[in-house]
């Protein structure tokens, strides 16, 4: 099948004779002048676009009317590319891109000479500033994602409007903060947290009532009370029995102290590591085994010492305690003592073991990555970002986990 292009659809009335030789298939070369309007604003751009389409239309008609256009040539757009080159010679190299040339070629072949661009699909890029302002003033805890879903606009558009309204960066995130969690559950363990003994007393009694309704019973022997301020009256259950008060509480292998330090936790992990190390002394202290093999086996023992260390606000003293215990194990495995005057770095190189400080830091960074990937309302994220009410004491305050 052959396709023909009608001359009346592609040529202006004043260009049907000028610049066209009916006896030749090639267009006659002629000089053109720049007819772009010198006005400003949208009228100038519209006039330039209309002139550009007119020139493109005319060049396309002059180049293609004398010949039959096959479907292959129509899809390739060879004549349209020649028209684009002529147009760039008149209006500049950037007046018509390759993508625009393809759209114009398709539009002109269909007989559509409209210079208006096709409206883009998708989310709108602008909205009313007053609507966003009223919504923000009504609920300042609303997040930018919720605002974007409310008006069906992109999240970047919300940020743009907030900047235009004069909001500073610290106000463009509205995350509701409900304080630290007051109740924690894990497996069959429950932690009830309260600000006062009276509040804790009420929570315990309510918890016992709920368990009794479900056919369960609270184990008083495994339930302990720990206070950060110490002393005070005992906490009673619904039957008047007092719970055991303690300064340290062990849960899932970690020791929690009432004063908030990790001294007891570090000492407890060192004891556990020595117990695991003694279970492997038949291999670790065997002279027939190479030091590299002993180092690999020790890598199985060291996690017992570092269990839970990703949550410790360790200090230099804690790192020194862990490092001392580890070096005693490594020297014993190598058959060396301090009298041999062998440096710690040399022993670590023989055993191919990284320093304890480096491993502790790697543990904390790995845990920090897990916490930051959690939602803002997750308990671990809240525990890291919460601010305790009150003022820190003078002098050298206790080290926080963020400070490590």
PDB file of N, CA and C in Angstrom, residues 78-154:
ATOM      1  N   UNK A  78      12.645  10.609   7.768  1.00  0.00           N
ATOM      2  CA  UNK A  78      13.828  11.185   7.129  1.00  0.00           C
ATOM      3  C   UNK A  78      13.569  12.615   6.676  1.00  0.00           C
ATOM      4  N   UNK A  79      12.425  12.845   6.035  1.00  0.00           N
ATOM      5  CA  UNK A  79      12.125  14.197   5.565  1.00  0.00           C
ATOM      6  C   UNK A  79      11.918  15.154   6.734  1.00  0.00           C
ATOM      7  N   UNK A  80      11.353  14.662   7.817  1.00  0.00           N
ATOM      8  CA  UNK A  80      11.178  15.504   8.994  1.00  0.00           C
ATOM      9  C   UNK A  80      12.522  15.901   9.586  1.00  0.00           C
ATOM     10  N   UNK A  81      13.510  15.035   9.509  1.00  0.00           N
ATOM     11  CA  UNK A  81      14.838  15.381  10.020  1.00  0.00           C
ATOM     12  C   UNK A  81      15.465  16.475   9.173  1.00  0.00           C
ATOM     13  N   UNK A  82      15.256  16.436   7.867  1.00  0.00           N
ATOM     14  CA  UNK A  82      15.751  17.511   7.004  1.00  0.00           C
ATOM     15  C   UNK A  82      15.063  18.827   7.328  1.00  0.00           C
ATOM     16  N   UNK A  83      13.757  18.758   7.598  1.00  0.00           N
ATOM     17  CA  UNK A  83      13.042  19.975   7.971  1.00  0.00           C
ATOM     18  C   UNK A  83      13.541  20.515   9.302  1.00  0.00           C
ATOM     19  N   UNK A  84      13.876  19.624  10.237  1.00  0.00           N
ATOM     20  CA  UNK A  84      14.383  20.080  11.532  1.00  0.00           C
ATOM     21  C   UNK A  84      15.726  20.780  11.379  1.00  0.00           C
ATOM     22  N   UNK A  85      16.585  20.258  10.508  1.00  0.00           N
ATOM     23  CA  UNK A  85      17.881  20.892  10.286  1.00  0.00           C
ATOM     24  C   UNK A  85      17.721  22.286   9.697  1.00  0.00           C
ATOM     25  N   UNK A  86      16.784  22.424   8.746  1.00  0.00           N
ATOM     26  CA  UNK A  86      16.553  23.750   8.167  1.00  0.00           C
ATOM     27  C   UNK A  86      16.003  24.715   9.211  1.00  0.00           C
ATOM     28  N   UNK A  87      15.150  24.185  10.086  1.00  0.00           N
ATOM     29  CA  UNK A  87      14.579  25.030  11.135  1.00  0.00           C
ATOM     30  C   UNK A  87      15.654  25.475  12.122  1.00  0.00           C
ATOM     31  N   UNK A  88      16.600  24.581  12.430  1.00  0.00           N
ATOM     32  CA  UNK A  88      17.678  24.942  13.352  1.00  0.00           C
ATOM     33  C   UNK A  88      18.614  25.975  12.739  1.00  0.00           C
ATOM     34  N   UNK A  89      18.745  25.961  11.418  1.00  0.00           N
ATOM     35  CA  UNK A  89      19.577  26.971  10.768  1.00  0.00           C
ATOM     36  C   UNK A  89      18.978  28.365  10.909  1.00  0.00           C
ATOM     37  N   UNK A  90      17.661  28.440  11.034  1.00  0.00           N
ATOM     38  CA  UNK A  90      16.983  29.739  11.108  1.00  0.00           C
ATOM     39  C   UNK A  90      16.877  30.218  12.550  1.00  0.00           C
ATOM     40  N   UNK A  91      16.393  29.345  13.453  1.00  0.00           N
ATOM     41  CA  UNK A  91      16.092  29.753  14.827  1.00  0.00           C
ATOM     42  C   UNK A  91      17.168  29.350  15.835  1.00  0.00           C
ATOM     43  N   UNK A  92      18.186  28.620  15.411  1.00  0.00           N
ATOM     44  CA  UNK A  92      19.213  28.184  16.344  1.00  0.00           C
ATOM     45  C   UNK A  92      19.177  26.683  16.552  1.00  0.00           C
ATOM     46  N   UNK A  93      20.291  26.158  17.103  1.00  0.00           N
ATOM     47  CA  UNK A  93      20.413  24.721  17.246  1.00  0.00           C
ATOM     48  C   UNK A  93      19.461  24.143  18.294  1.00  0.00           C
ATOM     49  N   UNK A  94      19.077  24.944  19.287  1.00  0.00           N
ATOM     50  CA  UNK A  94      18.263  24.429  20.389  1.00  0.00           C
ATOM     51  C   UNK A  94      16.773  24.714  20.229  1.00  0.00           C
ATOM     52  N   UNK A  95      16.353  25.168  19.076  1.00  0.00           N
ATOM     53  CA  UNK A  95      14.943  25.531  18.924  1.00  0.00           C
ATOM     54  C   UNK A  95      14.045  24.312  18.803  1.00  0.00           C
ATOM     55  N   UNK A  96      14.564  23.180  18.322  1.00  0.00           N
ATOM     56  CA  UNK A  96      13.739  21.991  18.117  1.00  0.00           C
ATOM     57  C   UNK A  96      14.573  20.762  18.430  1.00  0.00           C
ATOM     58  N   UNK A  97      14.151  20.016  19.428  1.00  0.00           N
ATOM     59  CA  UNK A  97      14.857  18.811  19.811  1.00  0.00           C
ATOM     60  C   UNK A  97      14.380  17.629  18.979  1.00  0.00           C
ATOM     61  N   UNK A  98      15.083  16.519  19.134  1.00  0.00           N
ATOM     62  CA  UNK A  98      14.727  15.318  18.392  1.00  0.00           C
ATOM     63  C   UNK A  98      13.366  14.789  18.829  1.00  0.00           C
ATOM     64  N   UNK A  99      13.091  14.869  20.129  1.00  0.00           N
ATOM     65  CA  UNK A  99      11.796  14.389  20.630  1.00  0.00           C
ATOM     66  C   UNK A  99      10.651  15.259  20.106  1.00  0.00           C
ATOM     67  N   UNK A 100      10.854  16.590  20.099  1.00  0.00           N
ATOM     68  CA  UNK A 100       9.823  17.478  19.571  1.00  0.00           C
ATOM     69  C   UNK A 100       9.611  17.252  18.082  1.00  0.00           C
ATOM     70  N   UNK A 101      10.687  16.986  17.385  1.00  0.00           N
ATOM     71  CA  UNK A 101      10.566  16.730  15.949  1.00  0.00           C
ATOM     72  C   UNK A 101       9.676  15.524  15.691  1.00  0.00           C
ATOM     73  N   UNK A 102       9.804  14.462  16.465  1.00  0.00           N
ATOM     74  CA  UNK A 102       8.972  13.282  16.275  1.00  0.00           C
ATOM     75  C   UNK A 102       7.502  13.583  16.561  1.00  0.00           C
ATOM     76  N   UNK A 103       7.242  14.361  17.635  1.00  0.00           N
ATOM     77  CA  UNK A 103       5.855  14.700  17.957  1.00  0.00           C
ATOM     78  C   UNK A 103       5.248  15.592  16.876  1.00  0.00           C
ATOM     79  N   UNK A 104       6.001  16.573  16.419  1.00  0.00           N
ATOM     80  CA  UNK A 104       5.478  17.475  15.380  1.00  0.00           C
ATOM     81  C   UNK A 104       5.230  16.730  14.077  1.00  0.00           C
ATOM     82  N   UNK A 105       6.126  15.821  13.719  1.00  0.00           N
ATOM     83  CA  UNK A 105       5.979  15.065  12.476  1.00  0.00           C
ATOM     84  C   UNK A 105       4.690  14.240  12.516  1.00  0.00           C
ATOM     85  N   UNK A 106       4.448  13.576  13.643  1.00  0.00           N
ATOM     86  CA  UNK A 106       3.219  12.789  13.780  1.00  0.00           C
ATOM     87  C   UNK A 106       1.988  13.678  13.758  1.00  0.00           C
ATOM     88  N   UNK A 107       2.083  14.855  14.395  1.00  0.00           N
ATOM     89  CA  UNK A 107       0.935  15.763  14.462  1.00  0.00           C
ATOM     90  C   UNK A 107       0.606  16.341  13.092  1.00  0.00           C
ATOM     91  N   UNK A 108       1.610  16.750  12.326  1.00  0.00           N
ATOM     92  CA  UNK A 108       1.365  17.367  11.026  1.00  0.00           C
ATOM     93  C   UNK A 108       0.854  16.359  10.009  1.00  0.00           C
ATOM     94  N   UNK A 109       1.334  15.119  10.074  1.00  0.00           N
ATOM     95  CA  UNK A 109       0.851  14.110   9.135  1.00  0.00           C
ATOM     96  C   UNK A 109      -0.627  13.815   9.351  1.00  0.00           C
ATOM     97  N   UNK A 110      -1.098  13.965  10.590  1.00  0.00           N
ATOM     98  CA  UNK A 110      -2.515  13.740  10.875  1.00  0.00           C
ATOM     99  C   UNK A 110      -3.376  14.956  10.571  1.00  0.00           C
ATOM    100  N   UNK A 111      -2.763  16.076  10.120  1.00  0.00           N
ATOM    101  CA  UNK A 111      -3.515  17.272   9.792  1.00  0.00           C
ATOM    102  C   UNK A 111      -3.804  18.167  10.975  1.00  0.00           C
ATOM    103  N   UNK A 112      -3.125  17.959  12.100  1.00  0.00           N
ATOM    104  CA  UNK A 112      -3.333  18.772  13.300  1.00  0.00           C
ATOM    105  C   UNK A 112      -2.251  19.837  13.359  1.00  0.00           C
ATOM    106  N   UNK A 113      -2.637  21.126  13.272  1.00  0.00           N
ATOM    107  CA  UNK A 113      -1.686  22.237  13.286  1.00  0.00           C
ATOM    108  C   UNK A 113      -1.798  23.050  14.581  1.00  0.00           C
ATOM    109  N   UNK A 114      -2.287  22.440  15.641  1.00  0.00           N
ATOM    110  CA  UNK A 114      -2.421  23.132  16.920  1.00  0.00           C
ATOM    111  C   UNK A 114      -1.048  23.265  17.572  1.00  0.00           C
ATOM    112  N   UNK A 115      -0.697  24.476  18.029  1.00  0.00           N
ATOM    113  CA  UNK A 115       0.617  24.726  18.627  1.00  0.00           C
ATOM    114  C   UNK A 115       0.610  24.484  20.125  1.00  0.00           C
ATOM    115  N   UNK A 116      -0.547  24.209  20.726  1.00  0.00           N
ATOM    116  CA  UNK A 116      -0.601  23.993  22.166  1.00  0.00           C
ATOM    117  C   UNK A 116      -0.050  22.604  22.499  1.00  0.00           C
ATOM    118  N   UNK A 117       0.719  22.535  23.602  1.00  0.00           N
ATOM    119  CA  UNK A 117       1.269  21.263  24.035  1.00  0.00           C
ATOM    120  C   UNK A 117       0.184  20.400  24.669  1.00  0.00           C
ATOM    121  N   UNK A 118       0.363  19.090  24.548  1.00  0.00           N
ATOM    122  CA  UNK A 118      -0.572  18.168  25.173  1.00  0.00           C
ATOM    123  C   UNK A 118      -0.399  18.214  26.680  1.00  0.00           C
ATOM    124  N   UNK A 119      -1.473  18.334  27.455  1.00  0.00           N
ATOM    125  CA  UNK A 119      -1.326  18.397  28.916  1.00  0.00           C
ATOM    126  C   UNK A 119      -0.709  17.120  29.460  1.00  0.00           C
ATOM    127  N   UNK A 120       0.194  17.281  30.447  1.00  0.00           N
ATOM    128  CA  UNK A 120       0.887  16.148  31.042  1.00  0.00           C
ATOM    129  C   UNK A 120      -0.045  15.402  31.985  1.00  0.00           C
ATOM    130  N   UNK A 121       0.142  14.085  32.036  1.00  0.00           N
ATOM    131  CA  UNK A 121      -0.638  13.257  32.943  1.00  0.00           C
ATOM    132  C   UNK A 121       0.128  13.070  34.246  1.00  0.00           C
ATOM    133  N   UNK A 122      -0.557  12.596  35.280  1.00  0.00           N
ATOM    134  CA  UNK A 122       0.073  12.362  36.569  1.00  0.00           C
ATOM    135  C   UNK A 122      -0.375  13.372  37.601  1.00  0.00           C
ATOM    136  N   UNK A 123       0.402  13.478  38.693  1.00  0.00           N
ATOM    137  CA  UNK A 123       0.053  14.374  39.782  1.00  0.00           C
ATOM    138  C   UNK A 123       0.281  15.824  39.369  1.00  0.00           C
ATOM    139  N   UNK A 124      -0.561  16.740  39.825  1.00  0.00           N
ATOM    140  CA  UNK A 124      -0.292  18.162  39.559  1.00  0.00           C
ATOM    141  C   UNK A 124       0.941  18.625  40.318  1.00  0.00           C
ATOM    142  N   UNK A 125       1.625  19.591  39.759  1.00  0.00           N
ATOM    143  CA  UNK A 125       2.861  20.085  40.359  1.00  0.00           C
ATOM    144  C   UNK A 125       2.640  21.308  41.218  1.00  0.00           C
ATOM    145  N   UNK A 126       1.448  21.866  41.227  1.00  0.00           N
ATOM    146  CA  UNK A 126       1.147  23.028  42.055  1.00  0.00           C
ATOM    147  C   UNK A 126      -0.215  22.847  42.705  1.00  0.00           C
ATOM    148  N   UNK A 127      -0.440  23.589  43.742  1.00  0.00           N
ATOM    149  CA  UNK A 127      -1.737  23.604  44.416  1.00  0.00           C
ATOM    150  C   UNK A 127      -1.881  24.935  45.134  1.00  0.00           C
ATOM    151  N   UNK A 128      -2.998  25.130  45.798  1.00  0.00           N
ATOM    152  CA  UNK A 128      -3.277  26.393  46.468  1.00  0.00           C
ATOM    153  C   UNK A 128      -2.506  26.453  47.783  1.00  0.00           C
ATOM    154  N   UNK A 129      -1.712  27.523  47.966  1.00  0.00           N
ATOM    155  CA  UNK A 129      -0.951  27.678  49.201  1.00  0.00           C
ATOM    156  C   UNK A 129      -1.860  27.840  50.409  1.00  0.00           C
ATOM    157  N   UNK A 130      -2.986  28.510  50.230  1.00  0.00           N
ATOM    158  CA  UNK A 130      -3.883  28.751  51.360  1.00  0.00           C
ATOM    159  C   UNK A 130      -4.464  27.447  51.905  1.00  0.00           C
ATOM    160  N   UNK A 131      -4.710  26.476  51.029  1.00  0.00           N
ATOM    161  CA  UNK A 131      -5.251  25.199  51.488  1.00  0.00           C
ATOM    162  C   UNK A 131      -4.230  24.469  52.359  1.00  0.00           C
ATOM    163  N   UNK A 132      -2.975  24.464  51.915  1.00  0.00           N
ATOM    164  CA  UNK A 132      -1.934  23.807  52.705  1.00  0.00           C
ATOM    165  C   UNK A 132      -1.721  24.537  54.020  1.00  0.00           C
ATOM    166  N   UNK A 133      -1.762  25.868  53.980  1.00  0.00           N
ATOM    167  CA  UNK A 133      -1.551  26.645  55.201  1.00  0.00           C
ATOM    168  C   UNK A 133      -2.649  26.382  56.218  1.00  0.00           C
ATOM    169  N   UNK A 134      -3.897  26.334  55.759  1.00  0.00           N
ATOM    170  CA  UNK A 134      -4.998  26.057  56.685  1.00  0.00           C
ATOM    171  C   UNK A 134      -4.886  24.655  57.279  1.00  0.00           C
ATOM    172  N   UNK A 135      -4.454  23.691  56.452  1.00  0.00           N
ATOM    173  CA  UNK A 135      -4.321  22.330  56.948  1.00  0.00           C
ATOM    174  C   UNK A 135      -3.207  22.223  57.982  1.00  0.00           C
ATOM    175  N   UNK A 136      -2.094  22.918  57.747  1.00  0.00           N
ATOM    176  CA  UNK A 136      -0.977  22.883  58.688  1.00  0.00           C
ATOM    177  C   UNK A 136      -1.346  23.560  60.000  1.00  0.00           C
ATOM    178  N   UNK A 137      -2.040  24.691  59.922  1.00  0.00           N
ATOM    179  CA  UNK A 137      -2.438  25.386  61.143  1.00  0.00           C
ATOM    180  C   UNK A 137      -3.463  24.592  61.938  1.00  0.00           C
ATOM    181  N   UNK A 138      -4.260  23.787  61.257  1.00  0.00           N
ATOM    182  CA  UNK A 138      -5.242  22.961  61.960  1.00  0.00           C
ATOM    183  C   UNK A 138      -4.575  21.812  62.706  1.00  0.00           C
ATOM    184  N   UNK A 139      -3.606  21.152  62.062  1.00  0.00           N
ATOM    185  CA  UNK A 139      -2.921  20.014  62.675  1.00  0.00           C
ATOM    186  C   UNK A 139      -1.438  20.101  62.341  1.00  0.00           C
ATOM    187  N   UNK A 140      -0.651  20.600  63.276  1.00  0.00           N
ATOM    188  CA  UNK A 140       0.785  20.749  63.045  1.00  0.00           C
ATOM    189  C   UNK A 140       1.555  19.442  63.211  1.00  0.00           C
ATOM    190  N   UNK A 141       0.913  18.385  63.640  1.00  0.00           N
ATOM    191  CA  UNK A 141       1.553  17.084  63.750  1.00  0.00           C
ATOM    192  C   UNK A 141       1.431  16.268  62.464  1.00  0.00           C
ATOM    193  N   UNK A 142       0.853  16.856  61.443  1.00  0.00           N
ATOM    194  CA  UNK A 142       0.641  16.147  60.185  1.00  0.00           C
ATOM    195  C   UNK A 142       1.952  16.089  59.409  1.00  0.00           C
ATOM    196  N   UNK A 143       2.268  14.929  58.862  1.00  0.00           N
ATOM    197  CA  UNK A 143       3.494  14.762  58.104  1.00  0.00           C
ATOM    198  C   UNK A 143       3.313  15.240  56.673  1.00  0.00           C
ATOM    199  N   UNK A 144       4.434  15.473  56.002  1.00  0.00           N
ATOM    200  CA  UNK A 144       4.378  15.913  54.609  1.00  0.00           C
ATOM    201  C   UNK A 144       3.787  14.840  53.703  1.00  0.00           C
ATOM    202  N   UNK A 145       3.995  13.585  54.052  1.00  0.00           N
ATOM    203  CA  UNK A 145       3.407  12.506  53.250  1.00  0.00           C
ATOM    204  C   UNK A 145       1.890  12.523  53.356  1.00  0.00           C
ATOM    205  N   UNK A 146       1.374  12.788  54.548  1.00  0.00           N
ATOM    206  CA  UNK A 146      -0.078  12.861  54.712  1.00  0.00           C
ATOM    207  C   UNK A 146      -0.660  14.061  53.969  1.00  0.00           C
ATOM    208  N   UNK A 147       0.080  15.181  53.950  1.00  0.00           N
ATOM    209  CA  UNK A 147      -0.390  16.347  53.196  1.00  0.00           C
ATOM    210  C   UNK A 147      -0.413  16.036  51.705  1.00  0.00           C
ATOM    211  N   UNK A 148       0.624  15.340  51.215  1.00  0.00           N
ATOM    212  CA  UNK A 148       0.671  14.986  49.796  1.00  0.00           C
ATOM    213  C   UNK A 148      -0.478  14.061  49.414  1.00  0.00           C
ATOM    214  N   UNK A 149      -0.800  13.102  50.279  1.00  0.00           N
ATOM    215  CA  UNK A 149      -1.925  12.208  49.991  1.00  0.00           C
ATOM    216  C   UNK A 149      -3.254  12.946  50.079  1.00  0.00           C
ATOM    217  N   UNK A 150      -3.332  13.953  50.933  1.00  0.00           N
ATOM    218  CA  UNK A 150      -4.573  14.705  51.088  1.00  0.00           C
ATOM    219  C   UNK A 150      -4.926  15.462  49.814  1.00  0.00           C
ATOM    220  N   UNK A 151      -3.936  16.100  49.176  1.00  0.00           N
ATOM    221  CA  UNK A 151      -4.180  16.911  47.981  1.00  0.00           C
ATOM    222  C   UNK A 151      -3.807  16.191  46.689  1.00  0.00           C
ATOM    223  N   UNK A 152      -3.331  14.930  46.797  1.00  0.00           N
ATOM    224  CA  UNK A 152      -2.956  14.149  45.614  1.00  0.00           C
ATOM    225  C   UNK A 152      -1.875  14.870  44.814  1.00  0.00           C
ATOM    226  N   UNK A 153      -0.808  15.251  45.502  1.00  0.00           N
ATOM    227  CA  UNK A 153       0.325  15.925  44.871  1.00  0.00           C
ATOM    228  C   UNK A 153       1.597  15.233  45.320  1.00  0.00           C
ATOM    229  N   UNK A 154       2.701  15.406  44.591  1.00  0.00           N
ATOM    230  CA  UNK A 154       3.957  14.783  45.012  1.00  0.00           C
ATOM    231  C   UNK A 154       4.466  15.367  46.322  1.00  0.00           C
TER     232      UNK A 154
END
